[in-house]
Coordinates of C-alpha atoms and ligand atoms in Angstrom, one line a residue:
M1 CA -12.1 -9.2 -11.2
N2 CA -8.7 -8.1 -9.8
N3 CA -7.7 -7.5 -6.2
G4 CA -7.9 -3.8 -6.5
E5 CA -11.5 -4.0 -7.6
I6 CA -12.3 -6.4 -4.7
S7 CA -10.6 -4.2 -2.3
D8 CA -12.8 -1.3 -3.4
Y9 CA -15.9 -3.2 -2.2
F10 CA -14.5 -3.6 1.3
S11 CA -13.4 0.0 1.6
A12 CA -16.9 1.1 0.5
L13 CA -18.4 -1.3 3.0
S14 CA -16.3 0.1 5.8
K15 CA -17.1 3.7 4.9
L16 CA -20.9 3.1 4.6
M17 CA -20.9 1.2 7.9
D18 CA -19.3 4.3 9.6
L19 CA -21.7 6.5 7.8
Q20 CA -24.7 4.6 9.0
G21 CA -23.3 4.5 12.5
E22 CA -22.9 0.7 12.6
D23 CA -20.5 -1.4 14.6
S24 CA -17.2 0.7 14.2
F25 CA -15.0 -2.2 15.2
K26 CA -16.3 -4.3 12.3
A27 CA -16.1 -1.3 10.0
K28 CA -12.4 -1.0 10.9
T29 CA -11.9 -4.7 10.2
Y30 CA -13.2 -4.3 6.7
S31 CA -11.0 -1.3 6.0
I32 CA -8.0 -3.4 7.1
A33 CA -9.3 -6.2 4.8
A34 CA -9.4 -3.7 1.9
Y35 CA -5.8 -2.7 2.6
N36 CA -4.6 -6.3 2.9
I37 CA -6.4 -7.4 -0.3
D38 CA -4.9 -4.5 -2.2
Q39 CA -1.4 -5.5 -1.1
L40 CA -1.7 -9.2 -1.9
G41 CA 0.8 -10.6 -4.4
T42 CA -1.6 -13.3 -5.8
E43 CA -5.0 -12.6 -7.4
L44 CA -7.8 -13.8 -5.1
S45 CA -9.7 -14.9 -8.2
T46 CA -7.2 -17.7 -8.8
M47 CA -7.6 -19.1 -5.2
D48 CA -9.9 -21.7 -3.8
D49 CA -11.9 -21.0 -0.7
A50 CA -9.6 -22.8 1.7
T51 CA -6.5 -21.1 0.3
M52 CA -8.2 -17.8 0.6
A53 CA -9.3 -18.2 4.1
A54 CA -5.8 -19.3 5.1
T55 CA -4.2 -16.3 3.5
K56 CA -2.6 -13.9 5.9
G57 CA -4.8 -10.8 6.4
I58 CA -8.0 -12.4 4.9
G59 CA -9.6 -14.9 7.2
A60 CA -12.7 -17.0 6.8
S61 CA -15.5 -14.3 7.0
T62 CA -13.7 -12.0 4.6
A63 CA -13.1 -14.9 2.3
R64 CA -16.8 -15.7 2.3
K65 CA -17.5 -12.2 1.2
V66 CA -14.8 -12.3 -1.5
R67 CA -16.4 -15.4 -2.9
E68 CA -19.8 -13.6 -3.1
I69 CA -18.2 -10.7 -4.9
L70 CA -16.4 -13.0 -7.4
D71 CA -19.5 -15.2 -8.0
T72 CA -22.1 -12.5 -8.3
G73 CA -20.2 -9.2 -8.9
K74 CA -22.1 -7.9 -5.8
L75 CA -21.8 -7.7 -2.0
S76 CA -25.3 -8.0 -0.5
Q77 CA -24.4 -6.2 2.8
L78 CA -23.0 -3.3 0.8
E79 CA -26.0 -3.2 -1.5
E80 CA -28.3 -3.1 1.5
L81 CA -26.3 -0.2 3.0
M82 CA -26.4 1.7 -0.3
E83 CA -30.2 1.3 -0.4
R84 CA -30.5 2.9 2.9
T85 CA -28.3 5.9 1.9
P86 CA -29.7 8.8 -0.2
A87 CA -27.9 9.1 -3.5
G88 CA -26.9 12.7 -2.7
V89 CA -25.2 11.6 0.5
L90 CA -23.2 9.0 -1.5
E91 CA -22.1 12.0 -3.7
I92 CA -21.1 13.9 -0.5
M93 CA -18.9 10.9 0.4
K94 CA -16.7 11.7 -2.6
I95 CA -15.7 15.1 -1.3
K96 CA -12.1 15.2 -0.2
G97 CA -11.4 15.8 3.5
L98 CA -14.7 14.6 4.7
G99 CA -14.6 11.2 6.3
P100 CA -17.7 9.0 6.8
K101 CA -18.2 10.3 10.4
K102 CA -18.2 14.0 9.3
V103 CA -20.6 13.1 6.4
R104 CA -22.8 11.4 9.0
T105 CA -23.0 14.7 11.0
I106 CA -23.7 16.7 7.9
W107 CA -26.5 14.3 6.9
K108 CA -28.1 13.4 10.2
E109 CA -27.5 16.6 12.3
M110 CA -27.5 19.3 9.6
G111 CA -30.1 17.5 7.5
I112 CA -28.1 18.0 4.3
E113 CA -28.7 15.3 1.7
S114 CA -27.0 16.6 -1.5
V115 CA -23.8 18.3 -2.7
G116 CA -25.8 21.3 -3.8
E117 CA -27.3 21.8 -0.4
L118 CA -23.9 21.4 1.2
E119 CA -22.4 24.0 -1.1
Y120 CA -25.2 26.4 -0.2
A121 CA -24.6 25.7 3.5
C122 CA -20.9 26.5 3.1
N123 CA -21.6 29.7 1.3
E124 CA -23.8 30.7 4.3
N125 CA -20.9 29.8 6.6
R126 CA -23.0 27.2 8.3
L127 CA -20.5 24.4 8.0
A128 CA -17.7 26.5 9.6
S129 CA -19.8 27.3 12.6
F130 CA -20.9 23.7 13.2
K131 CA -19.1 21.9 16.0
G132 CA -16.1 19.8 14.8
F133 CA -15.8 21.6 11.4
G134 CA -14.4 25.1 11.3
Q135 CA -13.3 27.5 8.6
K136 CA -10.5 25.4 7.1
T137 CA -12.8 22.4 6.5
Q138 CA -15.4 24.6 5.0
E139 CA -13.0 26.1 2.5
A140 CA -11.6 22.7 1.7
V141 CA -15.1 21.4 1.0
L142 CA -15.9 24.3 -1.2
Q143 CA -12.7 23.7 -3.2
S144 CA -13.4 20.0 -3.5
I145 CA -16.9 20.7 -4.8
A146 CA -15.6 23.0 -7.4
F147 CA -13.0 20.5 -8.4
I148 CA -15.6 17.7 -8.7
R149 CA -17.7 19.9 -10.9
N150 CA -14.9 20.8 -13.2
S151 CA -13.7 17.2 -13.5
A152 CA -17.2 15.6 -14.1
G153 CA -17.5 14.0 -17.4
F154 CA -13.8 14.2 -18.1
Q155 CA -11.4 11.3 -18.8
L156 CA -7.6 11.1 -19.0
W157 CA -6.2 11.5 -22.6
A158 CA -4.5 8.1 -22.2
A159 CA -7.8 6.4 -21.4
V160 CA -9.5 8.0 -24.4
E161 CA -6.8 7.3 -27.0
P162 CA -7.5 3.6 -27.6
I163 CA -11.2 4.3 -27.9
A164 CA -10.7 7.1 -30.4
E165 CA -8.3 5.1 -32.5
S166 CA -10.6 2.0 -32.5
W167 CA -13.6 4.2 -33.6
I168 CA -11.6 5.6 -36.5
A169 CA -10.4 2.2 -37.5
R170 CA -13.9 0.7 -37.3
L171 CA -15.5 3.6 -39.2
K172 CA -13.0 3.4 -41.9
Q173 CA -13.4 -0.3 -42.3
G174 CA -17.3 -0.1 -42.2
F175 CA -17.4 2.9 -44.6
P176 CA -14.4 2.7 -46.9
N177 CA -15.7 5.4 -49.2
Y178 CA -15.7 8.2 -46.6
Q179 CA -13.1 10.1 -44.6
F180 CA -13.0 10.1 -40.8
V181 CA -10.5 12.4 -39.0
L182 CA -10.1 13.2 -35.3
T183 CA -10.3 16.8 -34.2
G184 CA -11.0 18.8 -31.1
A185 CA -9.4 18.6 -27.6
F186 CA -8.3 15.0 -28.1
Y187 CA -6.5 15.8 -31.3
R188 CA -4.9 18.8 -29.6
Q189 CA -3.5 16.3 -27.0
L190 CA -5.0 18.0 -23.9
E191 CA -4.5 16.0 -20.7
T192 CA -8.2 15.4 -20.0
I193 CA -11.0 15.0 -22.5
A194 CA -14.8 15.3 -22.4
E195 CA -15.7 14.0 -25.8
I196 CA -14.2 12.5 -28.9
E197 CA -14.7 14.7 -32.0
I198 CA -14.7 13.3 -35.5
V199 CA -15.1 15.0 -38.9
S200 CA -16.5 13.0 -41.7
D201 CA -17.9 13.5 -45.2
M202 CA -20.4 10.6 -44.8
P203 CA -24.1 11.6 -45.2
A204 CA -25.5 13.0 -42.0
D205 CA -28.3 10.6 -41.8
T206 CA -26.3 7.3 -42.2
L207 CA -25.4 6.7 -38.6
P208 CA -28.7 7.9 -37.1
K209 CA -30.5 5.5 -39.4
L210 CA -28.1 2.7 -38.7
W211 CA -28.3 3.0 -34.9
A212 CA -31.9 4.2 -34.6
N213 CA -33.0 1.1 -32.7
A214 CA -29.6 0.2 -31.1
P215 CA -30.2 -0.4 -27.4
G216 CA -28.4 2.0 -25.0
I217 CA -27.4 4.5 -27.7
T218 CA -28.7 8.1 -27.4
M219 CA -28.2 10.4 -30.3
T220 CA -28.7 14.1 -30.2
Q221 CA -28.6 15.9 -33.5
N222 CA -28.3 19.6 -34.1
E223 CA -27.1 21.8 -37.0
E224 CA -23.5 21.3 -35.8
G225 CA -23.5 17.6 -35.8
L226 CA -24.4 14.4 -34.0
L227 CA -23.7 13.6 -30.4
L228 CA -23.5 9.9 -29.7
Q229 CA -23.8 8.8 -26.1
M230 CA -23.6 5.2 -24.7
P231 CA -23.7 4.3 -21.0
D232 CA -20.3 4.4 -19.3
N233 CA -18.6 5.5 -22.5
I234 CA -17.1 8.9 -23.5
P235 CA -19.5 10.7 -25.8
I236 CA -18.6 11.0 -29.5
R237 CA -19.4 14.1 -31.5
F238 CA -19.6 13.9 -35.3
Y239 CA -19.4 16.8 -37.7
F240 CA -20.7 15.9 -41.1
V241 CA -19.4 18.1 -43.9
K242 CA -18.9 18.1 -47.6
K243 CA -15.9 16.2 -48.9
E244 CA -14.1 19.5 -49.8
A245 CA -14.6 20.8 -46.2
V246 CA -13.1 17.9 -44.2
A247 CA -9.7 19.5 -43.7
S248 CA -11.0 23.0 -43.1
S249 CA -13.5 21.7 -40.5
Q250 CA -10.9 19.5 -38.9
F251 CA -8.7 22.6 -38.6
R252 CA -11.5 24.8 -37.2
K253 CA -12.5 22.3 -34.6
A254 CA -9.0 21.5 -33.7
C255 CA -7.8 25.0 -32.7
S256 CA -8.3 26.6 -29.3
A257 CA -10.7 29.6 -29.5
A258 CA -7.7 32.0 -28.9
F259 CA -5.7 30.5 -31.7
L260 CA -8.5 30.3 -34.1
A261 CA -9.5 34.0 -33.5
A262 CA -5.9 35.2 -34.0
F263 CA -5.6 33.0 -37.2
E264 CA -8.8 34.3 -38.7
K265 CA -7.9 37.9 -38.0
E266 CA -4.7 37.7 -40.1
Y267 CA -5.0 34.7 -42.4
K268 CA -7.5 32.8 -44.4
I269 CA -8.8 29.2 -43.9
T270 CA -8.7 27.8 -47.4
E271 CA -12.0 26.1 -48.1
G272 CA -11.4 23.1 -50.2
A273 CA -7.9 22.5 -48.9
R274 CA -7.1 18.8 -48.9
T275 CA -5.0 18.8 -45.7
E276 CA -4.4 21.0 -42.8
E277 CA -0.9 21.5 -44.0
E278 CA -2.2 23.1 -47.2
I279 CA -4.1 25.7 -45.1
F280 CA -0.8 26.8 -43.4
A281 CA 1.2 26.6 -46.7
N282 CA -1.5 28.7 -48.5
N283 CA -0.9 31.4 -45.9
E284 CA 2.9 31.1 -46.1
L285 CA 3.0 29.8 -42.6
Q286 CA 5.0 27.0 -41.1
Y287 CA 2.8 24.1 -40.2
V288 CA 1.6 24.3 -36.5
P289 CA 0.8 20.8 -35.2
A290 CA -2.7 20.7 -33.6
A291 CA -1.1 20.1 -30.2
M292 CA 0.5 23.5 -30.3
R293 CA -2.6 25.4 -31.5
E294 CA -3.4 26.8 -28.1
T295 CA -2.2 30.4 -27.9
A296 CA -2.1 33.2 -30.5
S297 CA 1.7 33.7 -29.9
I298 CA 2.7 30.5 -31.8
L299 CA 1.5 32.2 -35.0
A300 CA 4.4 34.7 -35.0
K301 CA 6.8 31.8 -34.8
A302 CA 4.9 30.1 -37.7
K303 CA 5.2 33.3 -39.7
A304 CA 9.0 33.5 -39.0
K305 CA 9.2 29.8 -39.6
T306 CA 11.0 29.2 -36.3
I307 CA 9.0 26.5 -34.7
A308 CA 11.5 23.9 -33.7
K309 CA 10.8 20.2 -34.0
A310 CA 9.2 19.0 -30.7
I311 CA 10.4 16.0 -28.8
E312 CA 9.2 12.5 -29.7
V313 CA 9.5 9.1 -28.0
S314 CA 12.4 8.1 -30.2
D315 CA 14.4 11.1 -28.7
I316 CA 14.4 9.5 -25.3
K317 CA 17.7 7.9 -24.4
G318 CA 17.2 6.8 -20.9
I319 CA 14.7 6.1 -18.2
I320 CA 14.9 8.7 -15.4
H321 CA 12.9 8.1 -12.3
S322 CA 12.0 4.5 -11.7
H323 CA 11.2 2.3 -8.8
S324 CA 12.4 -1.3 -8.2
K325 CA 11.5 -4.0 -5.7
W326 CA 13.9 -2.3 -3.3
S327 CA 11.0 0.1 -2.6
D328 CA 7.4 -0.1 -4.1
G329 CA 8.3 -1.1 -7.7
Q330 CA 7.3 -4.5 -9.1
E331 CA 10.6 -5.7 -10.7
T332 CA 14.2 -6.5 -9.7
L333 CA 16.9 -4.1 -10.8
E334 CA 18.3 -6.7 -13.2
T335 CA 14.9 -7.3 -14.9
M336 CA 14.5 -3.5 -15.3
V337 CA 18.0 -3.2 -16.8
K338 CA 17.3 -6.0 -19.4
H339 CA 14.0 -4.4 -20.3
A340 CA 15.7 -1.0 -20.8
I341 CA 18.5 -2.6 -22.9
G342 CA 15.8 -4.4 -25.0
K343 CA 14.2 -1.1 -25.7
G344 CA 17.4 0.3 -27.0
L345 CA 17.9 2.7 -24.1
E346 CA 21.3 3.7 -22.9
Y347 CA 20.8 4.1 -19.2
L348 CA 18.4 3.8 -16.2
V349 CA 18.2 6.2 -13.3
I350 CA 17.0 4.1 -10.4
S351 CA 15.3 6.3 -7.9
D352 CA 13.5 4.2 -5.2
H353 CA 11.7 5.9 -2.4
S354 CA 13.6 7.4 0.6
Q355 CA 13.3 6.4 4.2
A356 CA 10.4 8.7 5.2
A357 CA 8.2 7.0 2.7
F358 CA 7.9 3.9 5.0
Y359 CA 4.5 3.0 3.4
A360 CA 6.5 2.5 0.1
S361 CA 9.3 0.6 1.8
G362 CA 11.6 3.6 1.5
L363 CA 15.3 2.9 1.8
T364 CA 17.2 3.3 5.0
A365 CA 20.9 4.5 4.7
E366 CA 21.9 0.8 5.1
R367 CA 19.7 -0.3 2.3
V368 CA 20.9 2.5 0.1
A369 CA 24.5 1.2 0.5
A370 CA 23.3 -2.3 -0.2
Q371 CA 21.5 -1.3 -3.4
Q372 CA 24.5 0.6 -4.6
I373 CA 26.6 -2.6 -4.3
E374 CA 24.1 -4.4 -6.5
I375 CA 24.1 -1.5 -9.0
D376 CA 28.0 -1.6 -9.2
G377 CA 27.7 -5.4 -9.9
L378 CA 25.0 -4.9 -12.7
N379 CA 27.0 -2.0 -14.2
A380 CA 30.0 -4.3 -14.6
K381 CA 27.9 -7.0 -16.1
Y382 CA 25.8 -4.9 -18.5
A383 CA 28.3 -2.2 -19.6
P384 CA 28.2 0.0 -21.6
F385 CA 24.6 0.2 -20.4
K386 CA 24.6 2.2 -17.2
I387 CA 22.5 2.3 -14.1
F388 CA 22.8 5.7 -12.3
K389 CA 22.5 5.7 -8.5
S390 CA 19.6 7.9 -7.5
I391 CA 16.9 8.3 -5.0
E392 CA 13.4 9.9 -5.0
S393 CA 14.0 11.8 -1.8
D394 CA 11.0 12.9 0.1
I395 CA 11.0 16.7 0.7
L396 CA 10.3 16.7 4.4
N397 CA 8.0 19.1 6.1
D398 CA 10.7 21.7 6.6
G399 CA 12.0 21.4 3.0
S400 CA 15.0 19.3 3.9
L401 CA 16.0 16.1 2.0
D402 CA 15.6 12.7 3.6
Y403 CA 19.3 11.8 4.4
E404 CA 22.4 13.1 5.9
P405 CA 24.7 14.8 3.4
Q406 CA 27.2 11.9 3.4
V407 CA 24.4 9.6 2.1
L408 CA 23.1 12.1 -0.4
A409 CA 26.7 12.4 -1.7
T410 CA 26.7 8.8 -2.8
F411 CA 24.0 9.4 -5.4
D412 CA 24.7 10.4 -9.0
L413 CA 21.5 12.4 -8.9
V414 CA 18.7 13.1 -6.5
I415 CA 15.0 13.6 -7.4
A416 CA 13.3 15.6 -4.7
S417 CA 9.5 15.2 -4.4
V418 CA 6.7 15.9 -1.9
H419 CA 4.8 12.9 -0.9
S420 CA 3.5 13.8 2.6
N421 CA 1.4 16.5 4.1
L422 CA 0.1 17.5 0.7
K423 CA -2.6 19.8 2.1
M424 CA -0.8 23.0 2.5
S425 CA -1.1 26.7 2.0
Q426 CA 0.8 28.2 -0.9
E427 CA 3.1 29.8 1.6
K428 CA 4.0 26.5 3.2
A429 CA 4.3 24.7 -0.2
M430 CA 6.7 27.4 -1.5
Q431 CA 8.8 27.3 1.6
R432 CA 9.2 23.5 1.3
L433 CA 9.9 23.5 -2.4
L434 CA 12.3 26.5 -2.4
T435 CA 14.3 25.0 0.4
A436 CA 14.6 21.7 -1.5
I437 CA 15.6 23.6 -4.7
Q438 CA 18.3 25.4 -2.9
N439 CA 19.7 22.2 -1.5
P440 CA 22.9 21.5 -3.5
Y441 CA 22.1 17.8 -3.6
T442 CA 18.8 18.3 -5.5
T443 CA 19.2 17.5 -9.2
I444 CA 15.6 17.2 -10.3
L445 CA 12.4 18.6 -8.8
G446 CA 9.9 15.6 -9.0
H447 CA 6.2 16.0 -9.9
P448 CA 6.2 19.7 -8.8
T449 CA 2.6 20.2 -7.7
G450 CA 1.6 16.7 -6.6
R451 CA -1.6 16.8 -8.6
L452 CA -3.4 13.7 -9.7
L453 CA -5.5 14.6 -12.7
L454 CA -9.3 14.3 -12.1
S455 CA -8.8 13.1 -8.6
R456 CA -6.6 15.5 -6.7
E457 CA -5.7 19.1 -7.1
G458 CA -2.0 19.8 -6.5
Y459 CA -0.9 22.1 -3.7
P460 CA -0.9 25.7 -4.7
L461 CA 2.4 27.1 -6.1
D462 CA 3.8 30.2 -7.5
H463 CA 5.1 28.5 -10.7
K464 CA 7.0 31.5 -11.9
M465 CA 9.0 31.7 -8.6
I466 CA 9.6 28.0 -8.6
I467 CA 10.9 28.1 -12.2
D468 CA 13.1 31.1 -11.4
A469 CA 14.6 29.3 -8.4
C470 CA 15.3 26.2 -10.5
A471 CA 17.1 28.5 -13.0
E472 CA 19.2 30.1 -10.3
Y473 CA 20.1 26.8 -8.5
D474 CA 20.5 24.7 -11.7
V475 CA 17.7 22.3 -10.8
V476 CA 15.9 20.3 -13.6
I477 CA 12.2 20.2 -13.5
E478 CA 10.4 16.9 -14.1
I479 CA 7.6 16.4 -16.5
N480 CA 6.2 13.3 -14.8
A481 CA 4.9 11.3 -17.6
H482 CA 2.4 9.2 -15.7
P483 CA -0.9 10.0 -17.5
R484 CA -2.6 10.9 -14.2
R485 CA 0.2 13.4 -13.3
L486 CA 1.7 15.1 -16.3
D487 CA 3.3 17.4 -13.8
L488 CA 4.9 20.0 -14.4
D489 CA 1.8 21.3 -16.2
W490 CA 2.7 21.8 -19.9
R491 CA 1.4 25.4 -19.6
W492 CA 4.6 26.3 -17.8
V493 CA 7.1 24.5 -19.9
S494 CA 7.8 27.3 -22.3
Y495 CA 8.5 29.7 -19.5
A496 CA 11.0 27.1 -18.0
M497 CA 12.6 26.8 -21.5
E498 CA 12.9 30.6 -21.7
K499 CA 14.6 30.7 -18.4
G500 CA 17.1 28.1 -19.5
V501 CA 15.8 25.5 -17.1
L502 CA 16.1 21.9 -18.3
L503 CA 13.1 19.7 -18.2
S504 CA 13.0 15.9 -17.9
I505 CA 10.2 13.6 -19.2
N506 CA 10.3 10.9 -16.5
P507 CA 8.0 7.9 -16.4
D508 CA 8.1 7.3 -12.7
A509 CA 7.9 3.7 -13.6
H510 CA 6.9 1.1 -11.0
S511 CA 6.7 -1.7 -13.5
L512 CA 8.2 -2.6 -16.9
A513 CA 5.0 -1.4 -18.6
G514 CA 5.5 1.9 -16.8
F515 CA 8.5 2.7 -18.9
D516 CA 6.1 3.3 -21.8
D517 CA 4.5 6.2 -20.0
I518 CA 7.2 8.4 -21.6
Y519 CA 4.9 8.3 -24.6
Y520 CA 2.3 10.4 -22.6
G521 CA 5.1 12.7 -21.4
C522 CA 6.2 13.4 -24.9
K523 CA 2.6 13.9 -26.1
I524 CA 2.0 16.6 -23.4
A525 CA 5.5 18.2 -23.9
Q526 CA 4.8 18.5 -27.6
K527 CA 2.1 21.0 -26.6
A528 CA 4.7 23.3 -25.3
G529 CA 7.1 22.7 -28.1
L530 CA 9.7 21.1 -25.8
T531 CA 12.8 20.2 -27.9
A532 CA 15.0 17.1 -27.3
D533 CA 18.0 19.3 -26.4
K534 CA 16.1 20.9 -23.5
N535 CA 15.1 17.5 -22.1
L536 CA 17.4 15.6 -19.8
S537 CA 16.1 12.2 -20.5
S538 CA 17.0 12.6 -24.1
F539 CA 20.6 13.2 -23.3
S540 CA 22.9 10.5 -24.6
L541 CA 24.8 8.4 -21.9
A542 CA 28.0 10.5 -22.5
A543 CA 26.1 13.8 -22.2
M544 CA 24.3 12.5 -19.1
E545 CA 27.6 11.6 -17.5
A546 CA 29.0 15.1 -18.3
F547 CA 25.8 16.7 -16.9
I548 CA 26.2 14.8 -13.6
E549 CA 29.9 15.6 -13.4
K550 CA 29.2 19.3 -13.9
K551 CA 26.4 19.4 -11.3
K552 CA 28.6 17.5 -8.8
S553 CA 31.5 19.9 -9.2
R554 CA 29.3 22.8 -8.2
Ligands
ZN601 ZN1 6.9 10.5 -6.3
ZN602 ZN1 8.4 8.0 -8.0

């Protein structure tokens, strides 16, 4: 068990103590312990009891609890609290914006014990009129409930990919005489996935017979196929078809409803086609990769054969947006440079956090200067590889950037991102972002909506207006490649391309492994048909230098 997981026990303990109205001083101690454990450089599982107790921020009593967690996978005090809490109240605890003390009021004073009851109370305006809550809290609660509903059962594409691939590999190995192909939302590379879908020509009763007595497996069969469910695993849906129908079924299940309806109106799905490519070729259409089969409009391009080749990982020439040990990254600059060179990349844009991000050791103006001296040294040592001087500047509450102009002028490029006060109205969010876009030092707008897929909705934006402003002020829009962000949403990428706005697939790497997130950025950008020439991080070093020169001269 790692420190992050151990830390979760302590934060749950602290929250449940507050919920149950227990000693709030002790609850606070556990919440501090949770934070300290999460920040530790060494894994607690590798320490003996004495070392653990002597570690700064842990102490003897916390160490005893850590030992219990490591030995048994449980924390008895937490278990006992959970037993005393109705399951529905535990669910209410997951709602954003409601701390344990507010949930206690909802539970004990309003008598509400489930999310459904709470939603009902909100709709009747009861939460807003209760002391200590108000209209804003009520609206936020309703929004959060809707968000939880919509996210339930979904997983990130990145988490599903290894599972899907291993299923296909194992099925092919176990049943070498049959075909197994992926289809559905996963195959279409959507950012979140509810189930893995597989088409096969194996007899429909083979798997149900094989797994009939397998513990923990539930199988539901209907005329469409077989739904396989295992505890804590993403469900898998099988479509069993005749050998000749594998490709046409894969095609049908892979398309969005809108695309499929438009296709069937004008074209014919060739039954008996051996591949999806054949289906397009038979209709004299250019092949449309599954990722792009979302809207009907792509069909006109397929007919005119004007779909350009979408970006791939091999098109990426440099890492833009990365964090080193100077702020909250895990590695030194030099280690990052060597890793980037090893990957055949031409440059690294180092963009540590700015001073307002104190929780992430954001850089003061003095530390910016010191970092730039180190960069100059490394650039001399590793030429022709180049580190560009950058910063991920917080967009402050009023929309301004986080340094004086003379400091901003020392960067080759500035990524401007919102990290604080994320709960804002659309009006406020627009004012902050538009001010930042208009700032002549802003090169790239970082993760534009601040969303975290399946865990946090972004602040509300008028995307069109943001993209129009980026076009006017020559600001690049990031496609943050972290699988939990993928922000700018791909649905806006084609509008940005139409407006002549450059995009940039950026890993926002905090570790060496983080560089590889560009893969997820490319996968999602492919959905919008982003081409390498419209993506800043696929500019060669020379093109990147020219781009910076031009931007600076403005
Ligand atoms: Zn950021
Ligand atoms: Zn970042």
